[in-house]
Amino acid sequence: MTVRAVADSSVGRVDGMKTLAKSEFETLIDGLIDDDPRSVVGPQRRSGQYVFEELDSAADLALEYDLTALSPKKYLLPQYEQLLTYERTDGEYEMHAGTDTEGVIIVGVHPYDLAAIEHLDKVHIDTMGDEPYRKRREDSLLIGLTMQSVAPESFAASMGAATTDSGYDLLVTDIGDRFVVDIGSFEGNELLADLDTHSASHSEVQEVRRIEDDLRGRFERELQFPPEELPTLLAEHYDDMEFWESYAEQCLSCGSCNMVCPTCYCFQVETVRDLGGDSGYQQRSWDGCLLEEFASVAQGENFREEVAQRHRHRFMRKGLYVYERYGDVSCVGCGRCTRHCVADVADPTDVYNDLWEATNA
Amino acid sequence: MTERPRVAFFDFTGCEGDQLQVVNLEERLFDLVEVVEVVSFREAMSEHSDDYEIAFIEGSVVTAHDEERLAGIRENADVVVALGSCAAFGGINAIRNDQDFETVTERVYGDDADMIEANPEARPIESVVEVDATIPGCPIDREEFVQVVTGLIRGVEPTLPNHPVCVECKLEENECAFHRDEICLGPVTRGGCGADCVGEGTHCWGCRGMVDTPSEDAYTAVLEEHGLDAEEIVEQYQLYWGWQRPERATQEEAQ
Amino acid sequence: MLETTETVRSEYEPVQGRIAWIEQFTDQDKLYVISLPDDVELDHDPGQFVELFVPGVGEAPFSISSSPTKDGPLELCIRAVGNVTRALDSMEGGDPLGIRGPYGTGFDPEALAGDDLLFVAGGIGLAPLRSMINYALDRSGEFGDLTTLYGCKEPAEQLFPEELQRWDDSEEMAFYETVDQCPEDQTWEGREGVITELIPEAEFDPETTTALVCGPPVMYRFVIESLQEQGLADDHIYLSLERNMHCGRGLCGHCQINELYVCVDGPVFNYPEVRDKSEAEV
Ligand code: SF4
Ligand code: SF4
Ligand code: SF4
Ligand code: SF4
Ligand code: FES
């Protein structure tokens, strides 16, 4: 997401808003499940946590969720994906790019995850051109959802990603007995065509605004300074090895913080051979800069051998490197890394606030 | 390597669970015998031959006789593969390595303990012969076996994943065992299994051995944080790493 | 609604090339001459790289050794040190493989036009530089004086022996060569010593010279220091760096040096671009 001022909710989207009964929304989702060739996925409860999973019925949606284990990024940039298949016949190789690139209808995406996808779009479509990503993304629909619960680890408000006015086909807000829906795209509008909706009234729109304003005050964690200052702050502390080591000492190098992050997109490519030996595929899978071998080369040299160097790289990349290249701070404040770090040293607010205090104390 | 290399399976001290995994390839077993010629495999056939190129060795080395037999296999084979954790790094057999040997034999064999002629330690095969490839796991992962076999035929030097189990655990979206207040060895255990055990509702026991550079101090701190005392922590490490962990420590000191 | 099953033609799909012939330089190093399909043109800059795919083994990045001034097959000089390179080592003429690229930012001949060029190649670092060296030789009118310094560990590790001989004989380019040392079982009549020792010996005017450097990671710091001692300004030094490149396209993150992507911003960098990047190790 772009480093943006915390959204000013007085501008905006009154015209596009519609109101519909909750049952109508269920009708929409169930209709898509039945009729759309794409799979329809949404947040559901699964053994102690929330996860995005394929929906059997709209009734399975857990729209009260605070944070899912992985973000819906997994549908656009899957954990494992065939990038290239090969097959040998008579000494000739057939090599084809992977074809498993179907779009998905993703229901119930929180604003911080929408912001993360906007960032991924910028990298994979606008700038670098990753064909499998582009194909999936362009064939997918995003039905956003205003947060109802706030995860204790989250600081999305500080990153300007607690609410959003872009990045979705539809954005749904629960105002009690009804949903107010903002239409973000032509396709989103199409979805509503056959449903019983009416234009949102002034007071309904006011209610959405009130919910959003209220939401921004409900975060337990925050950045003590505007995210625009992150790049400079990080650049200043690049050589402060003592600081990075103090965190790294407790870090397990397990890579969990990378794996769960909605804006991380590093990957590795490996060969998977079929047993017959003449065919197989190149598999891309998620990789992370905290892992020991991430920066090592075939000859054995490791350019980020120390945990502290890797730890630093993660934060530099999020707050400085990606910003310099794409103009986005690549953290939306979802809090997943904090939640999943067994050693409790991944929390960006801890690290960034500590740096801030070191500079401004 | 020849087009269709001759392979043999051998078992030492272990449960044969890894060879069972190979048998369990089921229909893919037919594909396997398309690409290799199995000349010796007690789990699945009665014939035996000493003419083979790849030797898969299951189980750890416990007796002097084991050592001799292993040396003989090494001479016959071009490629020696340690199959399963016992062969790869001592595995669960090494649980007793730091315990008093007589107590162990008495506990296990009772009055017959005197008749047991085992070495005091269970060791991986690499402590006796040179090993070309390792497939850890208790039991092994079938897909990893397939990749190693097809790789060897293709001339690829098999490399083990060196990321901890947590990576795959996250990709599978399992609930973290620590969140349920269970202890899990995943953060210092070599991945490659798809975090199967966590997926099945338990936690990682460390069966694939340690990653190359485990962050042991940081991990020990996590265990302390979760209320384990020093002895309990060692117990965790000891289940599979009775040989590997002290060995690592010695090597590190030597450097 | 959008179609969901259309096949993608992606950047990750290589074209099938074929090994035309192989020339063995040392125990470990070979030159692979690879022909591409007729309708495919590589159109590369000197210093760029390709991703080479050996089916069943994997993909790895290699600098292009041939010069774009010559039509004809692609040449890659490769040392057998990893799985892909070892698999290549066992391949023969006629064997198929996949190629995608070219990738990265190479040397910019236009920016170098008019300069005296000083090539400093250590070991396998000659592979990427050779592309630019031959470019400069083929279009010597576009550049000033040309000088190449080449050093390898021992005589048995010398690459492109015949070509080196031609360079040595050539009027167009001054050529200096050294080996770190000559073991007793090898013969060597040339000089012994590390490559940095050649730098003060070579005759070049620091005002008009641009140095192009490639070698093993440990070499850079010493070579740069020595060039600076000879009065070369930092922005007159170009380095070609090597990292672990999986995608070649600025996405996978493996090749990153601080904020720079070696696969996109490099592998060729002007020294000031990387001077203050601690991860560049230069
Ligand atoms: S910061 Fe936490 S999650 Fe990230 S690698 Fe370190 S221990 Fe693992
Ligand atoms: S760095 Fe952490 S908080 Fe920020 S987007 Fe990634 S997982 Fe979420
Ligand atoms: S359950 Fe174990 S392997 Fe999985 S994330 Fe937690 S610590 Fe890591
Ligand atoms: S989760 Fe741990 S114990 Fe289970 S198979 Fe994997 S490495 Fe072995
Ligand atoms: S090789 Fe993937 S980002 Fe450079």
Coordinates of N, CA and C in Angstrom, one line a residue, chain A residues 73-146:
Chain A
K73 N -3.5 -13.6 -0.3 CA -2.4 -13.7 -1.3 C -2.3 -15.1 -1.8
K74 N -2.5 -16.1 -1.0 CA -2.3 -17.5 -1.4 C -3.1 -17.9 -2.7
Y75 N -4.1 -17.1 -3.0 CA -4.9 -17.5 -4.2 C -4.3 -16.8 -5.4
L76 N -3.5 -15.8 -5.2 CA -2.9 -15.1 -6.4 C -1.5 -15.5 -6.6
L77 N -0.8 -15.9 -5.6 CA 0.6 -16.3 -5.6 C 0.6 -17.5 -4.7
P78 N 0.2 -18.7 -5.2 CA 0.0 -19.8 -4.3 C 1.3 -20.3 -3.7
Q79 N 1.2 -20.9 -2.5 CA 2.4 -21.4 -1.8 C 3.3 -22.3 -2.7
Y80 N 2.6 -23.1 -3.4 CA 3.4 -24.0 -4.4 C 2.7 -23.8 -5.7
E81 N 3.5 -23.7 -6.8 CA 2.9 -23.5 -8.1 C 3.8 -24.0 -9.2
Q82 N 3.2 -24.6 -10.2 CA 4.0 -25.1 -11.3 C 4.3 -24.0 -12.2
L83 N 5.5 -23.6 -12.3 CA 5.9 -22.5 -13.2 C 6.1 -23.0 -14.6
L84 N 6.5 -24.2 -14.7 CA 6.9 -24.7 -16.0 C 6.9 -26.3 -15.9
T85 N 6.3 -26.9 -16.9 CA 6.3 -28.3 -17.0 C 7.2 -28.8 -18.1
Y86 N 7.8 -29.9 -18.0 CA 8.7 -30.4 -19.1 C 8.4 -31.9 -19.3
E87 N 8.6 -32.3 -20.6 CA 8.4 -33.7 -20.9 C 9.3 -34.0 -22.1
R88 N 9.9 -35.2 -22.0 CA 10.8 -35.6 -23.0 C 10.2 -36.7 -23.8
T89 N 10.2 -36.5 -25.1 CA 9.8 -37.5 -26.0 C 10.8 -37.6 -27.2
D90 N 11.4 -38.7 -27.4 CA 12.4 -38.9 -28.5 C 13.4 -37.8 -28.5
G91 N 14.0 -37.6 -27.3 CA 15.1 -36.6 -27.2 C 14.8 -35.2 -27.4
E92 N 13.5 -34.9 -27.5 CA 13.1 -33.5 -27.6 C 12.3 -33.1 -26.3
Y93 N 12.5 -31.9 -25.9 CA 11.8 -31.5 -24.7 C 10.6 -30.6 -25.0
E94 N 9.5 -30.9 -24.5 CA 8.4 -29.9 -24.6 C 8.4 -29.1 -23.3
M95 N 8.4 -27.8 -23.3 CA 8.5 -27.1 -22.1 C 7.3 -26.1 -22.1
H96 N 6.5 -26.1 -21.1 CA 5.3 -25.2 -21.1 C 5.2 -24.5 -19.8
A97 N 4.8 -23.3 -19.9 CA 4.5 -22.5 -18.6 C 3.3 -23.2 -18.0
G98 N 3.3 -23.1 -16.7 CA 2.2 -23.7 -15.9 C 0.8 -23.1 -16.4
T99 N -0.2 -23.9 -16.3 CA -1.5 -23.4 -16.7 C -2.6 -23.3 -15.6
D100 N -2.1 -23.6 -14.4 CA -3.0 -23.6 -13.3 C -3.2 -22.2 -12.8
T101 N -3.9 -21.4 -13.6 CA -3.9 -20.0 -13.2 C -5.3 -19.4 -13.2
E102 N -6.2 -20.2 -12.6 CA -7.6 -19.8 -12.6 C -7.8 -18.7 -11.5
G103 N -8.7 -17.8 -11.8 CA -9.1 -16.8 -10.9 C -10.0 -17.3 -9.8
V104 N -10.2 -16.6 -8.7 CA -10.9 -17.0 -7.6 C -11.8 -15.9 -7.1
I105 N -13.0 -16.2 -6.6 CA -13.8 -15.1 -5.9 C -13.5 -15.1 -4.4
I106 N -12.9 -14.1 -4.0 CA -12.5 -14.0 -2.6 C -13.5 -13.1 -1.8
V107 N -14.1 -13.7 -0.8 CA -15.2 -13.0 -0.1 C -14.6 -12.7 1.3
G108 N -14.9 -11.4 1.7 CA -14.6 -11.1 3.1 C -13.1 -10.7 3.4
V109 N -12.6 -9.9 2.4 CA -11.2 -9.5 2.6 C -11.1 -8.2 3.3
H110 N -10.3 -8.2 4.4 CA -10.2 -6.9 5.2 C -9.4 -5.9 4.4
P111 N -9.6 -4.6 4.8 CA -8.9 -3.6 4.1 C -7.3 -3.7 4.1
Y112 N -6.7 -4.2 5.1 CA -5.3 -4.3 5.1 C -4.8 -5.3 4.1
D113 N -5.6 -6.4 3.9 CA -5.3 -7.4 2.9 C -5.6 -6.9 1.5
L114 N -6.6 -6.0 1.4 CA -6.8 -5.4 0.1 C -5.6 -4.5 -0.3
A115 N -5.1 -3.8 0.7 CA -4.0 -2.9 0.5 C -2.8 -3.7 0.1
A116 N -2.6 -4.9 0.7 CA -1.5 -5.7 0.4 C -1.6 -6.2 -1.0
I117 N -2.8 -6.6 -1.5 CA -3.0 -7.0 -2.8 C -2.7 -5.9 -3.8
E118 N -3.1 -4.7 -3.5 CA -2.8 -3.5 -4.4 C -1.3 -3.4 -4.5
H119 N -0.6 -3.6 -3.5 CA 0.9 -3.5 -3.6 C 1.4 -4.7 -4.5
L120 N 0.9 -5.9 -4.2 CA 1.4 -7.0 -5.1 C 1.0 -6.7 -6.6
D121 N -0.1 -6.1 -6.8 CA -0.5 -5.8 -8.2 C 0.5 -4.9 -8.8
K122 N 0.9 -3.9 -8.0 CA 1.9 -2.9 -8.6 C 3.2 -3.6 -9.0
V123 N 3.6 -4.5 -8.1 CA 4.9 -5.2 -8.4 C 4.7 -6.2 -9.5
H124 N 3.7 -7.0 -9.5 CA 3.6 -8.2 -10.4 C 2.9 -7.9 -11.7
I125 N 2.1 -6.8 -11.7 CA 1.4 -6.5 -13.0 C 2.0 -5.2 -13.6
D126 N 2.0 -4.1 -12.8 CA 2.3 -2.8 -13.3 C 3.8 -2.7 -13.7
T127 N 4.7 -3.3 -12.8 CA 6.1 -3.1 -13.0 C 6.8 -4.3 -13.6
M128 N 6.8 -5.4 -12.9 CA 7.6 -6.5 -13.3 C 7.0 -7.5 -14.3
G129 N 5.7 -7.6 -14.2 CA 5.0 -8.5 -15.1 C 5.2 -10.0 -14.8
D130 N 4.5 -10.5 -13.9 CA 4.5 -11.9 -13.6 C 3.2 -12.5 -14.1
E131 N 3.4 -13.2 -15.2 CA 2.2 -13.6 -16.0 C 1.2 -14.5 -15.2
P132 N 1.7 -15.5 -14.4 CA 0.8 -16.3 -13.6 C 0.0 -15.5 -12.6
Y133 N 0.7 -14.5 -12.0 CA 0.0 -13.6 -11.1 C -1.1 -12.8 -11.8
R134 N -0.6 -12.2 -12.9 CA -1.5 -11.3 -13.6 C -2.8 -12.0 -14.0
K135 N -2.6 -13.2 -14.5 CA -3.7 -14.0 -15.0 C -4.7 -14.2 -13.9
R136 N -4.2 -14.7 -12.8 CA -5.1 -15.0 -11.7 C -5.8 -13.8 -11.1
R137 N -5.0 -12.7 -11.0 CA -5.5 -11.5 -10.4 C -6.6 -10.9 -11.3
E138 N -6.4 -10.9 -12.6 CA -7.4 -10.3 -13.5 C -8.6 -11.1 -13.6
D139 N -8.5 -12.4 -13.3 CA -9.7 -13.2 -13.4 C -10.4 -13.4 -12.0
S140 N -9.9 -12.7 -11.0 CA -10.4 -12.8 -9.7 C -11.3 -11.7 -9.3
L141 N -12.2 -11.9 -8.3 CA -13.0 -10.9 -7.8 C -12.7 -10.8 -6.3
L142 N -12.7 -9.5 -5.8 CA -12.4 -9.3 -4.4 C -13.6 -8.6 -3.7
I143 N -14.2 -9.4 -2.8 CA -15.3 -8.8 -2.1 C -14.8 -8.4 -0.7
G144 N -14.5 -7.1 -0.5 CA -13.9 -6.7 0.8 C -14.9 -6.6 1.9
L145 N -14.4 -6.5 3.1 CA -15.3 -6.5 4.3 C -14.7 -5.5 5.3
T146 N -15.4 -4.6 5.8 CA -15.0 -3.7 6.8 C -14.8 -4.6 8.1

